Amino acid sequence: MWAYRDALPVPDGAEPVSLGEGGTPLINAIKIAERAGLKELYVKYEGTNPTGSFKDRGMTVGVTIAKLVGAEAIVVASTGNTSSSAAAYAARAGIKSIVILPKGKVAKGKLSQSILHGSFIIEVEGSFDDALKAVMKIAKETGKVYPLNSFNPWRLEGQKTIAYEIVAQLQRVPDAIVVPVGNAGNISAIWKGFKELKEWGIISKLPRMYGAQAKGAAPIARMFEYGQRDFSPVNNPETIATAIRIGNPVNWPKAVRAVRESGGTVISVTDEEIMKAQEDLARLEGIGVEPASAASIAALRRLRELGHLRESDITVAIATGHALKDPDAASSRQVPKYSVKNHEDAVKAILRVIGHA
Ligand SMILES: *Cc1c(COP(=O)(O)O)cnc(C)c1O
């Protein structure tokens, strides 16, 4: 795409480590829009990236740089998706990946990707925040292992392409962007992308940025909801949306700046609202996302009620990761189900379902 290559400030001589990331669909979600009281809503479906989340956009750049500087291994702390992505791109680059995960809190699909691609896995008692401490420390102490969490600016450079694509696909600038917020890198990166397009004279206005956090892991939302001036971390973050189960987001200052500059806000949504939004998106629009991604959909109605979103606002919700990432969450609900012994009984069951028997 036009802005893509020129906008990523990768040094000369770097050979891109790529799996064809980006270029994700922007889907017009008419029924969800109606329910949320919006005229126009689009879902940027990041689940279609090579490893199933937007993390691939940053990882392609990060691993390209790791290879350029001759790193022997990359290391990431992760709630799951960063490790999936790191595992695949490291494999592609022919370097080792070491992933540090909160024990027992990583969704099955994500863990299986790290295993498949051959990562070295370290499970730590505690949360993502504990895992990240290890990365910060090792990054300072040795030059051989390259840290690729979202404090690494190359990751955010890659992720800003979400903004470029939205403008290219919509052929205009939306009024509002709604993003699930965990470590707060992505919302900062997307804002950077829009600001660049404006600086270059490609667009003439900017969207408002809205963040959605899970209620049990909402240190940034708390600042906005209760008007707290100072940041304080959440010590034992808890939510079904494991990708955003982060109590001490490293990029909080950048995210707060982005949201304030843009005229947006950050709100929190309950696990119940998240699960309902996941189901609505899947059943009304056919878009399968993991729970964290559904936080942006869950936030729409509240943002409308609070008057942050107007009916006429052209809104884009970022669906950050694929439903298959978390098969347990996806299958945690009821559908009509028959068990039959043979094909004749199966035929009878079908006829019963369609109401002919
Ligand atoms: C990483 C991730 C997030 C959170 O993004 P941050 O940049 O950490 O705020 C949200 N949803 C999914 C599916 C993710 O993988």
GROMACS .gro file of C-alpha atoms and ligand atoms in nm:
model
  372
    1MET     CA    1   0.000   0.000   0.000
    2TRP     CA    2   0.117   0.352  -0.077
    3ALA     CA    3   0.221   0.479   0.265
    4TYR     CA    4   0.339   0.146   0.399
    5ARG     CA    5   0.701   0.114   0.298
    6ASP     CA    6   0.797   0.481   0.312
    7ALA     CA    7   0.647   0.529   0.656
    8LEU     CA    8   0.834   0.253   0.837
    9PRO     CA    9   1.174   0.401   0.921
   10VAL     CA   10   1.362   0.071   0.896
   11PRO     CA   11   1.739   0.120   0.841
   12ASP     CA   12   1.895   0.052   0.500
   13GLY     CA   13   2.006  -0.305   0.459
   14ALA     CA   14   1.726  -0.452   0.668
   15GLU     CA   15   1.560  -0.753   0.507
   16PRO     CA   16   1.192  -0.765   0.600
   17VAL     CA   17   1.087  -1.073   0.796
   18SER     CA   18   0.728  -1.099   0.678
   19LEU     CA   19   0.437  -1.342   0.666
   20GLY     CA   20   0.206  -1.116   0.468
   21GLU     CA   21   0.060  -0.936   0.773
   22GLY     CA   22  -0.183  -0.646   0.753
   23GLY     CA   23  -0.435  -0.580   0.477
   24THR     CA   24  -0.714  -0.692   0.710
   25PRO     CA   25  -1.082  -0.642   0.621
   26LEU     CA   26  -1.284  -0.344   0.736
   27ILE     CA   27  -1.633  -0.486   0.776
   28ASN     CA   28  -1.954  -0.282   0.777
   29ALA     CA   29  -2.140  -0.402   1.087
   30ILE     CA   30  -2.495  -0.281   1.024
   31LYS     CA   31  -2.676  -0.483   1.292
   32ILE     CA   32  -2.430  -0.407   1.569
   33ALA     CA   33  -2.442  -0.041   1.466
   34GLU     CA   34  -2.818  -0.039   1.499
   35ARG     CA   35  -2.804  -0.193   1.845
   36ALA     CA   36  -2.541   0.051   1.961
   37GLY     CA   37  -2.735   0.348   1.823
   38LEU     CA   38  -2.484   0.435   1.554
   39LYS     CA   39  -2.547   0.517   1.191
   40GLU     CA   40  -2.223   0.370   1.064
   41LEU     CA   41  -1.992   0.120   1.230
   42TYR     CA   42  -1.700  -0.072   1.084
   43VAL     CA   43  -1.506  -0.355   1.241
   44LYS     CA   44  -1.135  -0.374   1.157
   45TYR     CA   45  -1.090  -0.750   1.174
   46GLU     CA   46  -0.732  -0.803   1.291
   47GLY     CA   47  -0.800  -1.170   1.354
   48THR     CA   48  -0.715  -1.235   0.988
   49ASN     CA   49  -0.345  -1.160   1.042
   50PRO     CA   50  -0.106  -1.458   0.997
   51THR     CA   51  -0.105  -1.562   1.363
   52GLY     CA   52  -0.453  -1.426   1.434
   53SER     CA   53  -0.395  -1.088   1.599
   54PHE     CA   54  -0.271  -0.735   1.524
   55LYS     CA   55   0.054  -0.821   1.706
   56ASP     CA   56   0.189  -0.944   1.369
   57ARG     CA   57   0.200  -0.586   1.238
   58GLY     CA   58   0.451  -0.492   1.504
   59MET     CA   59   0.634  -0.822   1.513
   60THR     CA   60   0.733  -0.810   1.146
   61VAL     CA   61   0.915  -0.481   1.211
   62GLY     CA   62   1.056  -0.585   1.549
   63VAL     CA   63   1.197  -0.916   1.428
   64THR     CA   64   1.335  -0.750   1.114
   65ILE     CA   65   1.536  -0.521   1.343
   66ALA     CA   66   1.636  -0.810   1.575
   67LYS     CA   67   1.779  -0.990   1.273
   68LEU     CA   68   1.953  -0.676   1.149
   69VAL     CA   69   2.132  -0.625   1.480
   70GLY     CA   70   2.235  -0.992   1.489
   71ALA     CA   71   2.032  -1.098   1.795
   72GLU     CA   72   2.058  -1.469   1.883
   73ALA     CA   73   1.716  -1.474   2.044
   74ILE     CA   74   1.416  -1.253   2.104
   75VAL     CA   75   1.235  -1.244   2.436
   76VAL     CA   76   0.879  -1.135   2.516
   77ALA     CA   77   0.648  -1.131   2.813
   78SER     CA   78   0.300  -1.203   2.693
   79THR     CA   79  -0.062  -1.261   2.783
   80GLY     CA   80  -0.057  -1.488   2.476
   81ASN     CA   81  -0.078  -1.314   2.143
   82THR     CA   82   0.261  -1.145   2.153
   83SER     CA   83   0.415  -1.486   2.219
   84SER     CA   84   0.224  -1.646   1.929
   85SER     CA   85   0.344  -1.376   1.697
   86ALA     CA   86   0.701  -1.373   1.830
   87ALA     CA   87   0.719  -1.751   1.791
   88ALA     CA   88   0.614  -1.743   1.426
   89TYR     CA   89   0.827  -1.446   1.316
   90ALA     CA   90   1.134  -1.571   1.503
   91ALA     CA   91   1.093  -1.908   1.330
   92ARG     CA   92   1.068  -1.728   0.996
   93ALA     CA   93   1.384  -1.531   1.074
   94GLY     CA   94   1.573  -1.836   1.198
   95ILE     CA   95   1.628  -1.700   1.550
   96LYS     CA   96   1.523  -1.840   1.889
   97SER     CA   97   1.220  -1.712   2.074
   98ILE     CA   98   1.186  -1.709   2.450
   99VAL     CA   99   0.840  -1.635   2.584
  100ILE     CA  100   0.746  -1.558   2.944
  101LEU     CA  101   0.383  -1.626   3.028
  102PRO     CA  102   0.156  -1.591   3.332
  103LYS     CA  103   0.105  -1.953   3.437
  104GLY     CA  104  -0.240  -2.094   3.369
  105LYS     CA  105  -0.369  -1.766   3.227
  106VAL     CA  106  -0.289  -1.802   2.859
  107ALA     CA  107  -0.569  -1.909   2.624
  108LYS     CA  108  -0.525  -2.250   2.462
  109GLY     CA  109  -0.497  -2.135   2.101
  110LYS     CA  110  -0.220  -1.890   2.184
  111LEU     CA  111  -0.016  -2.135   2.389
  112SER     CA  112  -0.045  -2.397   2.117
  113GLN     CA  113   0.103  -2.156   1.862
  114SER     CA  114   0.413  -2.097   2.076
  115ILE     CA  115   0.453  -2.473   2.114
  116LEU     CA  116   0.403  -2.538   1.744
  117HIS     CA  117   0.658  -2.279   1.634
  118GLY     CA  118   0.911  -2.406   1.885
  119SER     CA  119   0.950  -2.132   2.145
  120PHE     CA  120   1.134  -2.173   2.473
  121ILE     CA  121   0.850  -2.122   2.723
  122ILE     CA  122   0.888  -1.987   3.076
  123GLU     CA  123   0.574  -1.984   3.291
  124VAL     CA  124   0.575  -1.748   3.587
  125GLU     CA  125   0.344  -1.748   3.889
  126GLY     CA  126   0.162  -1.418   3.883
  127SER     CA  127   0.039  -1.191   3.609
  128PHE     CA  128   0.171  -1.047   3.285
  129ASP     CA  129   0.313  -0.761   3.489
  130ASP     CA  130   0.552  -1.002   3.665
  131ALA     CA  131   0.656  -1.154   3.334
  132LEU     CA  132   0.730  -0.810   3.194
  133LYS     CA  133   0.957  -0.726   3.488
  134ALA     CA  134   1.180  -1.016   3.385
  135VAL     CA  135   1.205  -0.887   3.029
  136MET     CA  136   1.287  -0.532   3.141
  137LYS     CA  137   1.563  -0.668   3.363
  138ILE     CA  138   1.721  -0.904   3.112
  139ALA     CA  139   1.707  -0.635   2.842
  140LYS     CA  140   1.927  -0.413   3.056
  141GLU     CA  141   2.174  -0.686   3.143
  142THR     CA  142   2.258  -0.856   2.817
  143GLY     CA  143   2.282  -0.747   2.458
  144LYS     CA  144   2.233  -1.094   2.312
  145VAL     CA  145   1.864  -1.132   2.362
  146TYR     CA  146   1.645  -0.876   2.195
  147PRO     CA  147   1.333  -0.766   2.391
  148LEU     CA  148   1.018  -0.727   2.187
  149ASN     CA  149   0.747  -0.602   2.419
  150SER     CA  150   0.556  -0.293   2.322
  151PHE     CA  151   0.800  -0.059   2.497
  152ASN     CA  152   1.008  -0.146   2.191
  153PRO     CA  153   0.928   0.141   1.952
  154TRP     CA  154   0.958  -0.078   1.640
  155ARG     CA  155   0.650  -0.273   1.740
  156LEU     CA  156   0.444   0.045   1.759
  157GLU     CA  157   0.580   0.160   1.424
  158GLY     CA  158   0.434  -0.150   1.265
  159GLN     CA  159   0.104  -0.127   1.449
  160LYS     CA  160   0.040   0.231   1.335
  161THR     CA  161  -0.036   0.090   0.988
  162ILE     CA  162  -0.385   0.011   1.119
  163ALA     CA  163  -0.458   0.384   1.087
  164TYR     CA  164  -0.323   0.400   0.732
  165GLU     CA  165  -0.539   0.108   0.625
  166ILE     CA  166  -0.856   0.248   0.781
  167VAL     CA  167  -0.817   0.572   0.586
  168ALA     CA  168  -0.731   0.387   0.263
  169GLN     CA  169  -1.030   0.152   0.301
  170LEU     CA  170  -1.288   0.408   0.412
  171GLN     CA  171  -1.155   0.682   0.183
  172ARG     CA  172  -1.221   0.926   0.465
  173VAL     CA  173  -1.135   0.977   0.830
  174PRO     CA  174  -1.373   0.818   1.082
  175ASP     CA  175  -1.500   1.031   1.372
  176ALA     CA  176  -1.413   0.775   1.638
  177ILE     CA  177  -1.187   0.473   1.687
  178VAL     CA  178  -1.257   0.226   1.971
  179VAL     CA  179  -0.967   0.004   2.082
  180PRO     CA  180  -0.934  -0.261   2.355
  181VAL     CA  181  -0.654  -0.152   2.588
  182GLY     CA  182  -0.414  -0.378   2.773
  183ASN     CA  183  -0.053  -0.268   2.777
  184ALA     CA  184  -0.175   0.040   2.588
  185GLY     CA  185   0.066   0.019   2.296
  186ASN     CA  186  -0.188  -0.026   2.021
  187ILE     CA  187  -0.406   0.276   2.097
  188SER     CA  188  -0.089   0.490   2.107
  189ALA     CA  189   0.036   0.340   1.780
  190ILE     CA  190  -0.292   0.395   1.595
  191TRP     CA  191  -0.303   0.757   1.708
  192LYS     CA  192   0.054   0.805   1.582
  193GLY     CA  193  -0.052   0.667   1.243
  194PHE     CA  194  -0.336   0.915   1.210
  195LYS     CA  195  -0.121   1.206   1.320
  196GLU     CA  196   0.140   1.123   1.059
  197LEU     CA  197  -0.120   1.116   0.782
  198LYS     CA  198  -0.229   1.462   0.891
  199GLU     CA  199   0.127   1.595   0.907
  200TRP     CA  200   0.184   1.468   0.553
  201GLY     CA  201  -0.130   1.645   0.432
  202ILE     CA  202  -0.303   1.320   0.335
  203ILE     CA  203  -0.593   1.380   0.575
  204SER     CA  204  -0.718   1.705   0.723
  205LYS     CA  205  -0.891   1.594   1.045
  206LEU     CA  206  -0.824   1.342   1.319
  207PRO     CA  207  -1.053   1.088   1.488
  208ARG     CA  208  -1.128   1.076   1.860
  209MET     CA  209  -0.960   0.778   2.028
  210TYR     CA  210  -1.156   0.566   2.274
  211GLY     CA  211  -1.007   0.290   2.487
  212ALA     CA  212  -1.193  -0.003   2.642
  213GLN     CA  213  -1.053  -0.188   2.942
  214ALA     CA  214  -1.196  -0.481   3.136
  215LYS     CA  215  -1.339  -0.377   3.472
  216GLY     CA  216  -1.098  -0.600   3.670
  217ALA     CA  217  -0.795  -0.459   3.487
  218ALA     CA  218  -0.879  -0.096   3.429
  219PRO     CA  219  -0.607   0.132   3.571
  220ILE     CA  220  -0.630   0.376   3.278
  221ALA     CA  221  -1.009   0.378   3.259
  222ARG     CA  222  -1.012   0.461   3.631
  223MET     CA  223  -0.819   0.779   3.565
  224PHE     CA  224  -1.082   0.898   3.319
  225GLU     CA  225  -1.391   0.761   3.493
  226TYR     CA  226  -1.302   0.902   3.836
  227GLY     CA  227  -1.096   1.197   3.718
  228GLN     CA  228  -0.781   1.069   3.891
  229ARG     CA  229  -0.479   1.275   3.796
  230ASP     CA  230  -0.223   1.016   3.896
  231PHE     CA  231  -0.181   0.668   3.761
  232SER     CA  232  -0.195   0.378   4.002
  233PRO     CA  233  -0.158   0.015   3.893
  234VAL     CA  234  -0.406  -0.263   3.966
  235ASN     CA  235  -0.229  -0.528   4.170
  236ASN     CA  236  -0.424  -0.843   4.089
  237PRO     CA  237  -0.579  -0.783   3.748
  238GLU     CA  238  -0.859  -1.028   3.668
  239THR     CA  239  -1.079  -1.069   3.361
  240ILE     CA  240  -1.196  -1.336   3.122
  241ALA     CA  241  -1.040  -1.123   2.846
  242THR     CA  242  -0.689  -1.256   2.912
  243ALA     CA  243  -0.526  -1.047   2.637
  244ILE     CA  244  -0.602  -0.732   2.837
  245ARG     CA  245  -0.546  -0.878   3.184
  246ILE     CA  246  -0.277  -0.621   3.265
  247GLY     CA  247  -0.263  -0.411   3.580
  248ASN     CA  248   0.040  -0.195   3.511
  249PRO     CA  249   0.040  -0.102   3.140
  250VAL     CA  250   0.384   0.014   3.037
  251ASN     CA  251   0.253   0.253   2.771
  252TRP     CA  252  -0.002   0.428   2.993
  253PRO     CA  253   0.152   0.776   2.958
  254LYS     CA  254   0.147   0.754   2.577
  255ALA     CA  255  -0.207   0.623   2.577
  256VAL     CA  256  -0.335   0.892   2.812
  257ARG     CA  257  -0.172   1.157   2.597
  258ALA     CA  258  -0.322   1.011   2.278
  259VAL     CA  259  -0.670   0.990   2.424
  260ARG     CA  260  -0.659   1.343   2.572
  261GLU     CA  261  -0.510   1.502   2.259
  262SER     CA  262  -0.776   1.341   2.044
  263GLY     CA  263  -1.069   1.438   2.267
  264GLY     CA  264  -1.161   1.080   2.353
  265THR     CA  265  -1.172   0.881   2.676
  266VAL     CA  266  -1.112   0.536   2.826
  267ILE     CA  267  -1.395   0.339   2.985
  268SER     CA  268  -1.427  -0.002   3.146
  269VAL     CA  269  -1.666  -0.284   3.059
  270THR     CA  270  -1.764  -0.590   3.263
  271ASP     CA  271  -1.677  -0.948   3.168
  272GLU     CA  272  -2.047  -1.010   3.120
  273GLU     CA  273  -2.073  -0.724   2.870
  274ILE     CA  274  -1.762  -0.853   2.694
  275MET     CA  275  -1.905  -1.205   2.655
  276LYS     CA  276  -2.237  -1.068   2.532
  277ALA     CA  277  -2.059  -0.849   2.276
  278GLN     CA  278  -1.849  -1.145   2.159
  279GLU     CA  279  -2.167  -1.344   2.102
  280ASP     CA  280  -2.351  -1.060   1.928
  281LEU     CA  281  -2.061  -0.997   1.692
  282ALA     CA  282  -2.035  -1.368   1.612
  283ARG     CA  283  -2.408  -1.432   1.569
  284LEU     CA  284  -2.528  -1.106   1.416
  285GLU     CA  285  -2.232  -1.032   1.190
  286GLY     CA  286  -2.041  -1.359   1.152
  287ILE     CA  287  -1.725  -1.207   1.296
  288GLY     CA  288  -1.546  -1.435   1.542
  289VAL     CA  289  -1.321  -1.259   1.793
  290GLU     CA  290  -1.161  -1.346   2.123
  291PRO     CA  291  -1.303  -1.186   2.440
  292ALA     CA  292  -1.052  -0.897   2.464
  293SER     CA  293  -1.145  -0.786   2.113
  294ALA     CA  294  -1.511  -0.776   2.206
  295ALA     CA  295  -1.435  -0.510   2.469
  296SER     CA  296  -1.440  -0.249   2.192
  297ILE     CA  297  -1.786  -0.365   2.083
  298ALA     CA  298  -1.908  -0.380   2.443
  299ALA     CA  299  -1.791  -0.020   2.493
  300LEU     CA  300  -2.000   0.122   2.207
  301ARG     CA  301  -2.333   0.135   2.382
  302ARG     CA  302  -2.187   0.292   2.696
  303LEU     CA  303  -1.997   0.550   2.495
  304ARG     CA  304  -2.326   0.641   2.324
  305GLU     CA  305  -2.513   0.663   2.655
  306LEU     CA  306  -2.245   0.881   2.809
  307GLY     CA  307  -2.263   1.111   2.508
  308HIS     CA  308  -1.909   1.047   2.388
  309LEU     CA  309  -2.038   0.899   2.063
  310ARG     CA  310  -2.311   1.066   1.860
  311GLU     CA  311  -2.544   0.871   1.635
  312SER     CA  312  -2.389   1.028   1.328
  313ASP     CA  313  -2.030   0.944   1.424
  314ILE     CA  314  -1.861   0.718   1.172
  315THR     CA  315  -1.704   0.470   1.412
  316VAL     CA  316  -1.439   0.201   1.370
  317ALA     CA  317  -1.403  -0.071   1.635
  318ILE     CA  318  -1.075  -0.260   1.634
  319ALA     CA  319  -1.131  -0.637   1.665
  320THR     CA  320  -0.784  -0.723   1.783
  321GLY     CA  321  -0.774  -1.106   1.777
  322HIS     CA  322  -0.943  -1.417   1.633
  323ALA     CA  323  -1.205  -1.627   1.812
  324LEU     CA  324  -0.995  -1.946   1.779
  325LYS     CA  325  -0.733  -1.793   2.006
  326ASP     CA  326  -0.954  -1.880   2.301
  327PRO     CA  327  -1.161  -2.190   2.217
  328ASP     CA  328  -1.271  -2.231   2.581
  329ALA     CA  329  -1.428  -1.887   2.589
  330ALA     CA  330  -1.583  -1.933   2.245
  331SER     CA  331  -1.749  -2.263   2.337
  332SER     CA  332  -1.863  -2.156   2.683
  333ARG     CA  333  -2.225  -2.110   2.570
  334GLN     CA  334  -2.523  -2.316   2.473
  335VAL     CA  335  -2.650  -2.411   2.129
  336PRO     CA  336  -2.927  -2.662   2.048
  337LYS     CA  337  -2.755  -2.999   2.026
  338TYR     CA  338  -2.878  -3.351   1.948
  339SER     CA  339  -2.681  -3.671   1.993
  340VAL     CA  340  -2.788  -3.943   1.749
  341LYS     CA  341  -2.684  -4.303   1.685
  342ASN     CA  342  -2.692  -4.320   1.305
  343HIS     CA  343  -2.756  -4.124   0.989
  344GLU     CA  344  -3.130  -4.196   0.990
  345ASP     CA  345  -3.163  -4.034   1.331
  346ALA     CA  346  -2.947  -3.749   1.208
  347VAL     CA  347  -3.194  -3.694   0.922
  348LYS     CA  348  -3.483  -3.694   1.170
  349ALA     CA  349  -3.304  -3.442   1.385
  350ILE     CA  350  -3.248  -3.213   1.086
  351LEU     CA  351  -3.616  -3.234   0.995
  352ARG     CA  352  -3.711  -3.152   1.352
  353VAL     CA  353  -3.484  -2.848   1.348
  354ILE     CA  354  -3.638  -2.715   1.027
  355GLY     CA  355  -3.985  -2.790   1.162
  356HIS     CA  356  -4.107  -3.067   0.926
  357ALA     CA  357  -4.160  -3.340   1.181
  358LIG     C1  358  -0.236  -0.731   2.280
  358LIG     C2  359  -0.382  -0.734   2.268
  358LIG     C3  360  -0.463  -0.630   2.315
  358LIG     C4  361  -0.409  -0.512   2.388
  358LIG     O1  362  -0.323  -0.432   2.312
  358LIG     P1  363  -0.223  -0.333   2.388
  358LIG     O2  364  -0.137  -0.278   2.283
  358LIG     O3  365  -0.147  -0.418   2.486
  358LIG     O4  366  -0.306  -0.232   2.458
  358LIG     C5  367  -0.599  -0.638   2.294
  358LIG     N1  368  -0.655  -0.744   2.233
  358LIG     C6  369  -0.580  -0.847   2.188
  358LIG     C7  370  -0.648  -0.961   2.122
  358LIG     C8  371  -0.442  -0.845   2.204
  358LIG     O5  372  -0.370  -0.947   2.159
   0.00000   0.00000   0.00000
